[in-house]
Amino acid sequence: GEFTLDSRRRILSKNDGEIPISAKNYDLLFELVKNEGRILTHDEILDSVWEGTFVEQSNLKKGISALRQILG
């Protein structure tokens, strides 16, 4: 598609133009892409993206919302 996710440099781009994305939102997007075709639970995502940190589930909702806005 028009988006590219460079896991080595941790960059999201669209049509060769870099898209600004926070580190945590990059981690969330990478986790979703890495598990393409698989349904992930809230807990699985929270454990992998916010590993070892106590966060509320609302952080995940905010992250998904931000990704939707970033990706259009």
XYZ file of N, CA and C in Angstrom:
216
model
N 0.806 -1.183 0.000
C 0.000 0.000 0.000
C 0.856 1.256 0.000
N 0.262 2.306 0.378
C 0.944 3.595 0.369
C 1.769 3.840 1.633
N 1.579 3.016 2.662
C 2.313 3.177 3.914
C 3.483 2.204 3.992
N 4.561 2.650 4.616
C 5.719 1.805 4.873
C 6.100 1.953 6.333
N 6.355 0.840 6.989
C 6.778 0.823 8.382
C 8.194 0.258 8.420
N 9.149 1.109 8.723
C 10.564 0.715 8.771
C 10.905 0.363 10.213
N 10.973 -0.941 10.503
C 11.190 -1.379 11.889
C 12.621 -1.134 12.353
N 13.559 -1.071 11.444
C 14.952 -0.831 11.836
C 15.144 0.622 12.288
N 14.574 1.554 11.535
C 14.724 2.979 11.869
C 13.535 3.525 12.655
N 12.491 2.677 12.836
C 11.285 3.058 13.572
C 10.613 4.288 12.949
N 10.374 4.187 11.641
C 9.782 5.291 10.896
C 8.542 4.790 10.152
N 7.498 5.611 10.186
C 6.306 5.372 9.392
C 6.331 6.389 8.258
N 6.108 5.916 7.038
C 6.071 6.841 5.911
C 4.901 6.514 5.001
N 4.512 7.536 4.258
C 3.428 7.401 3.285
C 3.922 8.019 1.995
N 3.929 7.217 0.931
C 4.405 7.692 -0.371
C 5.772 8.361 -0.245
N 6.676 7.729 0.473
C 8.058 8.190 0.676
C 8.199 9.434 1.547
N 7.127 9.920 2.139
C 7.205 11.048 3.067
C 7.029 10.556 4.493
N 7.916 10.957 5.381
C 7.857 10.503 6.772
C 6.667 11.115 7.495
N 5.984 10.289 8.276
C 4.833 10.723 9.070
C 5.255 10.779 10.532
N 5.087 11.927 11.179
C 5.441 12.006 12.601
C 4.547 11.082 13.439
N 5.187 10.322 14.317
C 4.453 9.391 15.185
C 5.248 9.240 16.477
N 4.551 9.240 17.595
C 5.234 9.083 18.880
C 5.796 7.669 19.011
N 6.741 7.507 19.880
C 7.372 6.196 20.083
C 6.348 5.148 20.520
N 5.473 5.510 21.425
C 4.485 4.554 21.924
C 3.473 4.193 20.839
N 3.046 5.176 20.048
C 2.120 4.877 18.958
C 2.807 4.040 17.884
N 4.098 4.256 17.671
C 4.845 3.401 16.742
C 4.849 1.964 17.267
N 5.133 1.795 18.555
C 5.151 0.458 19.153
C 3.798 -0.233 19.003
N 2.729 0.521 19.211
C 1.380 -0.027 19.081
C 1.117 -0.441 17.630
N 1.438 0.421 16.690
C 1.243 0.099 15.281
C 2.080 -1.113 14.875
N 3.313 -1.156 15.317
C 4.188 -2.276 14.989
C 3.618 -3.586 15.527
N 3.105 -3.566 16.740
C 2.512 -4.765 17.333
C 1.311 -5.240 16.520
N 0.482 -4.309 16.069
C -0.683 -4.672 15.272
C -0.269 -5.231 13.909
N 0.709 -4.611 13.284
C 1.188 -5.081 11.979
C 1.857 -6.449 12.112
N 2.647 -6.594 13.160
C 3.353 -7.858 13.403
C 2.371 -9.026 13.572
N 1.200 -8.738 14.084
C 0.188 -9.773 14.329
C -0.965 -9.700 13.334
N -0.667 -9.254 12.130
C -1.681 -9.121 11.077
C -2.472 -10.415 10.920
N -3.786 -10.264 10.851
C -4.655 -11.414 10.661
C -5.026 -12.127 11.944
N -4.502 -11.658 13.054
C -4.761 -12.283 14.358
C -5.481 -11.284 15.252
N -6.485 -11.733 15.960
C -7.183 -10.869 16.902
C -6.405 -10.855 18.208
N -6.021 -9.659 18.653
C -5.272 -9.500 19.900
C -6.208 -9.008 20.993
N -6.010 -9.505 22.194
C -6.798 -9.027 23.325
C -6.186 -7.733 23.864
N -6.974 -7.003 24.644
C -6.454 -5.801 25.306
C -5.200 -6.139 26.098
N -5.281 -7.223 26.860
C -4.165 -7.603 27.727
C -2.901 -7.943 26.937
N -3.064 -8.629 25.810
C -1.895 -8.952 24.988
C -1.204 -7.677 24.495
N -1.998 -6.736 24.035
C -1.422 -5.486 23.530
C -0.788 -4.693 24.661
N -1.496 -4.574 25.774
C -0.951 -3.825 26.910
C 0.354 -4.457 27.395
N 0.395 -5.787 27.446
C 1.601 -6.483 27.911
C 2.781 -6.298 26.965
N 2.525 -6.230 25.681
C 3.639 -6.108 24.736
C 4.064 -4.657 24.512
N 3.122 -3.743 24.450
C 3.453 -2.339 24.163
C 3.866 -1.596 25.426
N 3.189 -1.855 26.521
C 3.501 -1.176 27.780
C 4.105 -2.172 28.771
N 4.971 -3.017 28.292
C 5.567 -4.108 29.065
C 6.126 -3.624 30.412
N 5.669 -4.272 31.474
C 6.183 -3.986 32.802
C 5.736 -2.668 33.400
N 4.802 -1.989 32.756
C 4.320 -0.690 33.233
C 2.832 -0.790 33.509
N 2.392 -0.219 34.613
C 0.961 -0.198 34.896
C 0.337 0.949 34.107
N -0.617 0.617 33.250
C -1.349 1.625 32.489
C -2.821 1.264 32.491
N -3.647 2.257 32.304
C -5.072 2.008 32.216
C -5.430 1.645 30.786
N -6.508 0.901 30.634
C -6.923 0.482 29.299
C -7.281 1.667 28.415
N -7.566 2.817 29.015
C -7.880 4.002 28.220
C -6.672 4.435 27.384
N -5.450 4.099 27.841
C -4.258 4.423 27.056
C -4.286 3.699 25.716
N -4.762 2.483 25.704
C -4.869 1.724 24.472
C -5.899 2.364 23.545
N -7.038 2.753 24.093
C -8.073 3.402 23.287
C -7.555 4.703 22.682
N -6.820 5.471 23.470
C -6.244 6.723 22.968
C -5.224 6.450 21.868
N -4.431 5.407 22.046
C -3.437 5.041 21.040
C -4.079 4.621 19.732
N -5.118 3.799 19.812
C -5.831 3.355 18.609
C -6.461 4.556 17.908
N -7.051 5.447 18.685
C -7.649 6.648 18.109
C -6.599 7.503 17.402
N -5.442 7.653 18.022
C -4.357 8.430 17.408
C -3.879 7.781 16.114
N -3.772 6.456 16.106
C -3.342 5.753 14.893
C -4.360 5.927 13.777
N -5.633 5.875 14.107
C -6.671 6.085 13.088
C -6.545 7.473 12.459
N -6.266 8.451 13.308
C -6.104 9.817 12.806
C -4.838 9.924 11.948
N -3.749 9.337 12.409
C -2.480 9.389 11.671
C -2.606 8.709 10.305
N -3.275 7.569 10.281
C -3.382 6.780 9.052
C -4.522 7.236 8.145
N -5.394 8.094 8.689
C -6.494 8.618 7.885
C -7.560 7.593 7.671
